[in-house]
CSV table of C-alpha atoms and ligand atoms in Angstrom, one decimal:
chain,number,residue,atom,x,y,z
N,277,MET,CA,67.0,116.3,190.2
N,278,ASP,CA,66.9,119.7,189.8
N,279,LEU,CA,70.4,121.0,190.2
N,280,ILE,CA,71.4,123.5,193.1
N,281,ASP,CA,73.7,125.7,190.8
N,282,LEU,CA,76.8,127.1,193.2
N,283,ARG,CA,79.4,127.6,191.3
N,284,SER,CA,78.7,131.4,191.0
N,285,ASP,CA,76.7,134.1,191.3
N,286,THR,CA,77.5,134.6,187.4
N,287,VAL,CA,74.9,131.7,187.0
N,288,THR,CA,71.7,133.7,187.4
N,289,ARG,CA,69.0,134.0,185.1
N,290,PRO,CA,67.4,137.4,184.2
N,291,THR,CA,63.9,137.5,186.5
N,292,PRO,CA,60.6,138.1,184.4
N,293,GLY,CA,60.9,141.8,185.7
N,294,MET,CA,64.2,142.1,184.4
N,295,ARG,CA,63.1,140.1,181.1
N,296,ARG,CA,60.1,143.2,180.7
N,297,ALA,CA,62.5,145.5,181.4
N,298,MET,CA,64.9,144.1,178.6
N,299,ALA,CA,61.8,144.1,176.0
N,300,GLU,CA,60.7,147.9,176.1
N,301,ALA,CA,63.7,149.2,176.4
N,302,GLU,CA,64.5,152.0,174.3
N,303,VAL,CA,67.4,151.8,172.3
N,304,GLY,CA,70.1,152.7,169.6
N,305,ASP,CA,73.5,153.1,168.2
N,306,ASP,CA,75.3,153.3,171.7
N,307,VAL,CA,79.2,153.6,169.4
N,308,TYR,CA,77.3,156.7,168.5
N,309,GLY,CA,76.9,157.3,171.8
N,310,GLU,CA,73.0,157.1,170.6
N,311,ASP,CA,71.3,154.8,173.4
N,312,PRO,CA,69.4,156.2,175.9
N,313,THR,CA,69.6,153.1,178.1
N,314,VAL,CA,73.2,152.7,177.8
N,315,ASN,CA,73.3,156.4,178.5
N,316,ARG,CA,70.8,156.5,181.5
N,317,LEU,CA,72.8,153.5,183.0
N,318,GLN,CA,76.1,155.3,182.6
N,319,ASP,CA,74.8,158.1,184.5
N,320,THR,CA,73.3,156.5,187.0
N,321,VAL,CA,76.5,154.8,187.4
N,322,ALA,CA,78.7,157.4,187.3
N,323,ALA,CA,76.4,158.7,190.0
N,324,LEU,CA,76.5,155.8,192.7
N,325,LEU,CA,80.2,155.8,192.6
N,326,GLY,CA,80.6,159.4,192.6
N,327,GLN,CA,82.6,159.6,189.5
N,328,GLU,CA,82.6,162.1,186.7
N,329,ALA,CA,81.5,159.3,184.5
N,330,ALA,CA,81.4,155.9,183.5
N,331,LEU,CA,81.2,153.6,180.4
N,332,PHE,CA,79.4,150.1,179.9
N,333,VAL,CA,81.2,147.3,178.7
N,334,PRO,CA,80.1,143.5,178.1
N,335,THR,CA,82.4,142.1,181.0
N,336,GLY,CA,84.2,142.3,184.5
N,337,THR,CA,87.4,141.5,182.2
N,338,MET,CA,87.5,144.0,179.9
N,339,ALA,CA,86.2,146.9,182.2
N,340,ASN,CA,89.8,146.0,184.2
N,341,GLN,CA,92.2,145.7,180.7
N,342,ILE,CA,90.4,149.1,179.7
N,343,ALA,CA,90.3,150.6,182.6
N,344,MET,CA,94.4,149.7,183.8
N,345,GLY,CA,95.0,149.6,180.2
N,346,ALA,CA,94.1,153.4,179.9
N,347,GLN,CA,96.9,154.2,182.8
N,348,LEU,CA,99.9,152.2,181.9
N,349,SER,CA,102.7,151.8,179.0
N,350,PRO,CA,104.8,149.1,178.3
N,351,GLY,CA,107.5,148.1,181.1
N,352,ASP,CA,105.0,149.7,183.6
N,353,GLU,CA,104.5,147.5,186.6
N,354,VAL,CA,101.2,146.6,188.9
N,355,VAL,CA,101.4,146.4,192.6
N,356,CYS,CA,98.5,143.8,193.1
N,357,ASP,CA,97.6,141.0,195.4
N,358,GLN,CA,99.1,137.9,193.9
N,359,GLY,CA,95.8,135.9,193.7
N,360,CYS,CA,93.9,138.9,192.4
N,361,HIS,CA,91.1,138.4,189.6
N,362,ALA,CA,93.3,140.5,187.0
N,363,VAL,CA,96.3,138.5,187.4
N,364,ASN,CA,94.8,135.1,187.5
N,365,TYR,CA,91.9,134.8,185.4
N,366,GLU,CA,92.1,137.6,182.7
N,367,GLY,CA,93.9,135.2,180.5
N,368,GLY,CA,97.6,137.1,180.5
N,369,ALA,CA,95.9,140.1,179.1
N,370,LEU,CA,97.5,142.4,181.6
N,371,ALA,CA,101.1,141.2,180.2
N,372,ALA,CA,99.8,140.4,176.5
N,373,LEU,CA,97.4,143.5,176.4
N,374,TRP,CA,99.2,146.0,177.6
N,375,GLY,CA,102.7,144.9,178.3
N,376,ALA,CA,102.8,145.5,182.1
N,377,GLN,CA,105.1,143.9,184.8
N,378,ILE,CA,103.2,142.3,187.7
N,379,ARG,CA,104.2,142.7,191.2
N,380,GLY,CA,102.2,140.4,193.6
N,381,LEU,CA,101.9,140.7,196.9
N,382,PRO,CA,100.7,137.9,199.3
N,383,GLY,CA,97.8,139.7,201.3
N,384,ARG,CA,95.7,138.6,203.8
N,385,ARG,CA,92.7,136.8,202.4
N,386,GLY,CA,93.8,138.8,199.0
N,387,LEU,CA,93.4,142.6,201.2
N,388,LEU,CA,96.7,144.6,201.1
N,389,ASP,CA,98.2,146.5,204.0
N,390,PRO,CA,100.0,150.1,202.8
N,391,ALA,CA,103.1,149.2,204.7
N,392,GLN,CA,103.3,146.3,202.1
N,393,VAL,CA,102.1,148.5,199.2
N,394,GLU,CA,104.9,151.3,200.1
N,395,GLU,CA,107.2,148.8,200.2
N,396,ALA,CA,106.8,147.5,197.0
N,397,ILE,CA,106.7,150.6,194.9
N,398,ARG,CA,110.0,151.2,193.7
N,399,PRO,CA,112.5,154.3,193.8
N,400,ALA,CA,112.7,156.2,190.7
N,401,ASN,CA,115.5,154.4,188.8
N,402,ASP,CA,116.7,153.4,185.3
N,403,HIS,CA,117.2,149.6,186.4
N,404,HIS,CA,113.4,149.1,187.5
N,405,PRO,CA,110.3,149.3,186.2
N,406,ARG,CA,108.2,152.2,186.4
N,407,SER,CA,106.0,151.3,189.4
N,408,ARG,CA,102.6,152.5,187.9
N,409,LEU,CA,99.7,151.5,189.2
N,410,VAL,CA,97.9,149.3,192.1
N,411,GLU,CA,95.2,147.4,192.1
N,412,ILE,CA,92.8,145.9,194.5
N,413,GLU,CA,89.8,143.8,194.8
N,414,ASN,CA,86.5,144.6,196.8
N,415,THR,CA,85.1,142.3,197.6
N,416,HIS,CA,88.6,139.9,196.8
N,417,ASN,CA,87.4,136.4,195.3
N,418,ARG,CA,90.1,134.4,195.7
N,419,GLY,CA,90.6,136.1,199.1
N,420,GLY,CA,87.2,134.1,200.2
N,421,GLY,CA,84.7,137.5,199.5
N,422,THR,CA,86.3,139.4,201.9
N,423,VAL,CA,85.6,143.3,202.3
N,424,TYR,CA,88.4,146.2,202.6
N,425,PRO,CA,88.2,147.7,206.0
N,426,ILE,CA,87.3,152.1,204.3
N,427,GLU,CA,90.5,153.2,205.9
N,428,THR,CA,92.7,150.5,204.5
N,429,VAL,CA,91.7,151.7,201.2
N,430,ALA,CA,91.8,155.2,202.5
N,431,ALA,CA,95.9,154.4,203.2
N,432,ILE,CA,96.2,152.4,200.4
N,433,ALA,CA,95.1,155.1,198.0
N,434,LYS,CA,97.3,158.1,200.0
N,435,VAL,CA,100.6,155.9,199.7
N,436,ALA,CA,99.5,155.4,195.9
N,437,HIS,CA,98.9,158.7,195.6
N,438,ARG,CA,102.6,160.2,197.1
N,439,ARG,CA,104.3,158.3,195.5
N,440,GLY,CA,102.7,158.9,192.0
N,441,LEU,CA,100.9,156.1,191.4
N,442,ARG,CA,97.3,155.4,190.5
N,443,LEU,CA,94.9,152.9,191.9
N,444,HIS,CA,92.3,150.9,190.0
N,445,LEU,CA,89.6,149.1,192.3
N,446,ASP,CA,88.2,145.9,190.6
N,447,GLY,CA,84.9,146.2,192.0
N,448,ALA,CA,82.7,143.0,190.2
N,449,ARG,CA,81.8,142.9,193.6
N,450,LEU,CA,81.1,146.0,195.4
N,451,TRP,CA,77.9,146.1,196.0
N,452,ASN,CA,78.2,143.1,198.1
N,453,ALA,CA,81.0,145.0,200.0
N,454,CYS,CA,78.4,147.9,200.5
N,455,ALA,CA,75.8,145.2,201.6
N,456,LYS,CA,78.3,144.0,204.2
N,457,SER,CA,79.6,147.5,205.3
N,458,GLY,CA,76.5,149.6,204.3
N,459,LEU,CA,79.0,151.9,203.0
N,460,ALA,CA,78.0,153.9,199.2
N,461,PRO,CA,79.4,152.8,196.5
N,462,SER,CA,81.1,155.7,196.2
N,463,ALA,CA,82.8,156.0,199.6
N,464,TYR,CA,85.1,153.3,197.8
N,465,ALA,CA,85.1,154.9,194.7
N,466,ALA,CA,86.3,157.9,195.9
N,467,HIS,CA,90.0,157.2,196.4
N,468,ALA,CA,90.3,155.2,193.0
N,469,ASP,CA,90.9,157.0,189.9
N,470,SER,CA,89.6,153.7,187.9
N,471,VAL,CA,87.3,151.4,189.3
N,472,SER,CA,85.2,148.7,187.3
N,473,VAL,CA,81.8,147.4,188.6
N,474,CYS,CA,79.7,144.2,187.0
N,475,LEU,CA,76.0,144.0,186.6
N,476,SER,CA,76.6,139.9,186.4
N,477,LYS,CA,77.3,138.8,189.2
N,478,GLY,CA,75.0,139.2,192.5
N,479,LEU,CA,73.0,142.2,190.8
N,480,GLY,CA,71.9,139.2,188.4
N,481,ALA,CA,72.0,140.9,184.8
N,482,PRO,CA,72.4,138.4,181.9
N,483,ALA,CA,75.8,140.5,181.3
N,484,GLY,CA,77.8,144.0,181.8
N,485,SER,CA,80.0,145.8,183.4
N,486,LEU,CA,80.9,149.4,183.7
N,487,VAL,CA,84.3,151.8,183.8
N,488,ALA,CA,84.1,154.7,185.8
N,489,GLY,CA,86.6,157.0,186.6
N,490,ASP,CA,87.0,161.0,185.4
N,491,ARG,CA,85.8,162.2,181.9
N,492,SER,CA,89.8,161.8,180.3
N,493,LEU,CA,90.2,158.5,181.6
N,494,VAL,CA,86.6,157.4,180.2
N,495,ALA,CA,87.7,158.9,176.8
N,496,ASP,CA,90.9,156.7,176.7
N,497,ALA,CA,88.3,153.6,177.9
N,498,ARG,CA,85.9,154.5,175.1
N,499,ARG,CA,88.8,154.5,172.5
N,500,LEU,CA,90.2,150.9,174.3
N,501,ARG,CA,86.7,149.7,174.5
N,502,LYS,CA,86.3,150.1,170.9
N,503,ARG,CA,89.5,148.8,169.9
N,504,LEU,CA,89.2,145.6,171.4
N,505,GLY,CA,86.1,145.2,170.0
N,506,GLY,CA,83.7,145.9,172.8
N,507,GLY,CA,81.8,148.6,171.4
N,508,MET,CA,77.9,147.5,171.1
N,509,ARG,CA,75.1,148.5,168.7
N,510,GLN,CA,71.5,148.3,170.6
N,511,ALA,CA,73.3,147.9,174.0
N,512,GLY,CA,70.0,149.2,175.2
N,513,VAL,CA,68.1,145.6,175.9
N,514,LEU,CA,71.4,144.8,178.4
N,515,ALA,CA,71.8,148.1,179.9
N,516,ALA,CA,68.2,147.8,181.1
N,517,ALA,CA,68.8,144.7,182.7
N,518,GLY,CA,71.5,146.5,184.5
N,519,LEU,CA,69.3,149.4,185.7
N,520,TYR,CA,66.7,147.4,186.6
N,521,ALA,CA,69.2,145.0,188.8
N,522,LEU,CA,70.5,148.2,190.6
N,523,GLU,CA,67.2,149.5,191.6
N,524,ASN,CA,65.9,146.2,192.7
N,525,HIS,CA,68.5,143.8,193.6
N,526,ARG,CA,71.0,145.8,195.5
N,527,GLU,CA,69.2,145.4,198.8
N,528,ARG,CA,68.3,141.9,198.9
N,529,LEU,CA,72.7,140.5,198.7
N,530,ALA,CA,72.4,140.7,202.3
N,531,GLU,CA,69.8,137.2,202.4
N,532,ASP,CA,72.7,135.7,199.7
N,533,HIS,CA,75.4,136.4,202.9
N,534,GLU,CA,73.1,135.6,205.5
N,535,ASN,CA,73.0,132.0,202.9
N,536,ALA,CA,76.5,131.9,202.9
N,537,ARG,CA,77.2,131.8,206.3
N,538,ARG,CA,74.1,129.1,207.1
N,539,LEU,CA,76.0,127.4,204.5
N,540,ALA,CA,79.5,127.9,205.9
N,541,ALA,CA,78.4,126.4,209.6
N,542,ALA,CA,76.8,123.7,208.2
N,543,LEU,CA,80.0,122.6,205.9
N,544,ALA,CA,82.3,123.4,208.7
N,545,GLU,CA,80.5,120.2,210.9
N,546,LEU,CA,81.0,117.8,208.0
N,547,PRO,CA,84.4,115.7,208.7
N,548,ALA,CA,85.2,115.4,204.8
N,549,LEU,CA,85.5,119.5,204.7
N,550,GLN,CA,87.5,122.2,206.0
N,551,VAL,CA,85.8,126.0,206.4
N,552,GLU,CA,86.6,128.4,208.1
N,553,VAL,CA,83.6,130.2,208.8
N,554,ASP,CA,84.2,133.4,210.6
N,555,ALA,CA,85.8,134.0,207.4
N,556,VAL,CA,82.4,134.2,205.2
N,557,GLU,CA,81.7,137.8,205.3
N,558,THR,CA,79.6,138.3,202.0
N,559,ASN,CA,78.8,135.6,199.3
N,560,LEU,CA,81.9,133.4,199.0
N,561,VAL,CA,82.3,130.0,200.4
N,562,PHE,CA,85.8,128.4,200.3
N,563,ALA,CA,85.9,124.8,201.9
N,564,GLU,CA,89.0,122.9,202.0
N,565,VAL,CA,88.8,119.0,201.0
N,566,ARG,CA,89.9,117.0,204.2
N,567,ARG,CA,88.7,113.3,202.6
N,568,GLU,CA,91.4,111.2,202.4
N,569,GLY,CA,92.2,110.5,199.1
N,570,TRP,CA,90.2,112.9,198.2
N,571,ASP,CA,90.6,116.5,195.8
N,572,ALA,CA,88.4,119.3,194.9
N,573,ALA,CA,87.5,117.7,191.3
N,574,ARG,CA,86.3,114.1,193.3
N,575,ALA,CA,84.5,115.9,195.8
N,576,ALA,CA,83.2,118.3,193.1
N,577,ALA,CA,82.3,116.0,190.9
N,578,ALA,CA,80.4,113.5,193.8
N,579,LEU,CA,78.6,116.7,194.7
N,580,ARG,CA,77.2,116.3,190.9
N,581,GLU,CA,75.9,113.2,191.3
N,582,HIS,CA,73.9,114.3,194.4
N,583,GLY,CA,72.6,117.8,192.7
N,584,VAL,CA,75.0,120.1,193.8
N,585,LEU,CA,77.2,122.2,191.5
N,586,ALA,CA,80.0,123.8,193.5
N,587,GLY,CA,83.5,125.5,191.6
N,588,GLU,CA,86.9,123.8,192.2
N,589,ALA,CA,89.7,127.4,193.3
N,590,ASP,CA,92.4,124.7,193.2
N,591,SER,CA,93.5,121.2,193.6
N,592,ARG,CA,92.3,121.3,197.4
N,593,ARG,CA,89.5,124.1,197.6
N,594,LEU,CA,85.7,124.1,196.6
N,595,ARG,CA,84.1,127.4,196.2
N,596,PHE,CA,80.7,128.3,196.9
N,597,VAL,CA,78.4,131.3,196.0
N,598,THR,CA,75.4,131.5,196.9
N,599,HIS,CA,73.1,134.4,194.4
N,600,LEU,CA,69.8,135.4,193.5
N,601,ASP,CA,68.7,132.0,191.9
N,602,VAL,CA,69.3,129.5,195.3
N,603,PRO,CA,66.9,130.8,197.8
N,604,ALA,CA,67.4,130.0,201.5
N,605,ALA,CA,65.3,126.6,201.1
N,606,ALA,CA,67.7,125.6,198.1
N,607,ILE,CA,70.4,126.4,200.4
N,608,THR,CA,68.8,124.2,202.9
N,609,ALA,CA,68.6,121.6,200.1
N,610,ALA,CA,72.0,122.1,198.9
N,611,ILE,CA,73.5,121.2,202.5
N,612,ASP,CA,71.6,118.3,203.0
N,613,ARG,CA,72.7,116.7,199.5
N,614,ILE,CA,76.6,117.7,200.4
N,615,ALA,CA,76.2,116.2,203.2
N,616,ALA,CA,74.6,112.8,201.8
N,617,ALA,CA,78.0,113.2,199.0
N,618,LEU,CA,80.5,113.1,201.1
N,619,ARG,CA,79.2,110.9,203.1
N,620,SER,CA,79.0,108.1,200.3
B,27,TLP,N1,84.9,135.9,188.2
B,27,TLP,C1,84.2,134.3,187.7
B,27,TLP,C2,85.4,133.9,186.9
B,27,TLP,O1,86.0,134.4,186.2
B,27,TLP,C3,86.6,133.5,188.5
B,27,TLP,C4,83.6,134.3,189.3
B,27,TLP,O2,83.0,133.5,189.0
B,27,TLP,O3,83.6,134.5,190.3
B,27,TLP,N2,87.0,140.7,188.8
B,27,TLP,C5,86.3,140.1,189.9
B,27,TLP,C6,86.8,140.2,191.5
B,27,TLP,C7,85.3,138.5,189.3
B,27,TLP,O4,85.4,138.2,190.5
B,27,TLP,C8,85.4,138.7,188.4
B,27,TLP,C9,84.4,137.6,187.7
B,27,TLP,C10,85.8,139.4,187.5
B,27,TLP,C11,86.7,140.2,187.4
B,27,TLP,C12,85.2,139.2,185.9
B,27,TLP,O5,84.3,139.5,185.0
B,27,TLP,P1,83.5,138.3,184.1
B,27,TLP,O6,83.4,137.4,183.7
B,27,TLP,O7,82.7,139.4,183.7
B,27,TLP,O8,84.8,139.1,182.9
C-alpha cells in the first residue's frame, strides 16, 4: 500500500516541471554573488515582500536565526509566542548562537495581542535584559496554521517600534497566509524589519528559504550566513526550483486549505479524535487523541499500519498537513484509512 504522507508540507518532491527548471538553471558561484538564478530569486522575493533586498539560505531555521542574529546582542530579550518555531524547533539557537533570552507569551492560537506585547516590553532599567526584538509567526505552526489579521500585525509593529524594538516575521508559511487572506506578501512584510520565507513548505521546492529586509540588514545576514556555513556555491539549481514554485505553486495553496478543511471535518466525526474544525484556516490540522489508553504515539503507529503518516505534535495531539503531493482523492483515501485505523 502506498503511504499517504501528511506529516508535513516539507515532504513534497519536486514536480517534473520543477526538475526541468533545475536542470536548465544558469549557475555561478553564489559566495561571489555570481549565480544569476540565485540573484534573480533574491530580487523576485525582495520585490514580492516589498523589501530592499533578500538573501537565499538553505533552510527556514537558518533564515530565522541569521535574521534575528543580525539584530540581537547577547543578553537581549526576544518577545514572542511561547509556541513559536524559533523557540521550540530550532535547537535552542537563539540562546546558543546569539545569547538571547526569551520572553515567551501565551498567544491565542499562537497569535500575540498588541497589548500583551506592550506589557512584556521591559522598561529601561539596569536590572532588566534589554527587550530588543518582537518575533511573530504567520501562519503560526503550533497555533494550527493560524493567520494574523493584518491590523494586529500593524498594531504589534507600532508598539514594537514606538518602544524601540524591531519586528521579525517568521513567514515560513506566509504564502499560505496570503492565499487565505487575499493580501499580498508585501502587506504583511511592510510592518516587519526582517522577514523569513520558505520555498520548501507548501510551495514544494526541495530546499531553500530567504531573509529579507533593508540593505544593511541583508548585508549583515550575508556575513552571518557565511559564518554558519550557509554560503552555497552553484545554488542556482535550488533557486530555480524556488522560482518555479513561486510562479506555479502559489495559487494552488487554496486547494491545500480546502483539503485541510475537509479532512478536519471528517476527523471531527471520529469518536477517537477531537478536532476544532473552525480553527482550521490553512493547511494544518491538529487532532487530540481521545481514545481511552491511547496517546498520540499509539495513534500515529496505528495510522501508519493503515498507510497514513501523521505528525506527533505532542503526547496528545496529532498533526496532519495537506500539501502538493496529496491531491483531493488521496485525502478521501486518507480519511477512510484513518477511520479504519482508529476503529480497529
Ligand atoms: N517546520 C517544520 C518542523 O520544523 C516543525 C514543519 O514540519 O512544520 N518556521 C516555521 C513556522 C516552520 O514551521 C519551520 C519548519 C521553520 C521555520 C524552519 O524551516 P526549516 O525546516 O527549513 O529549517
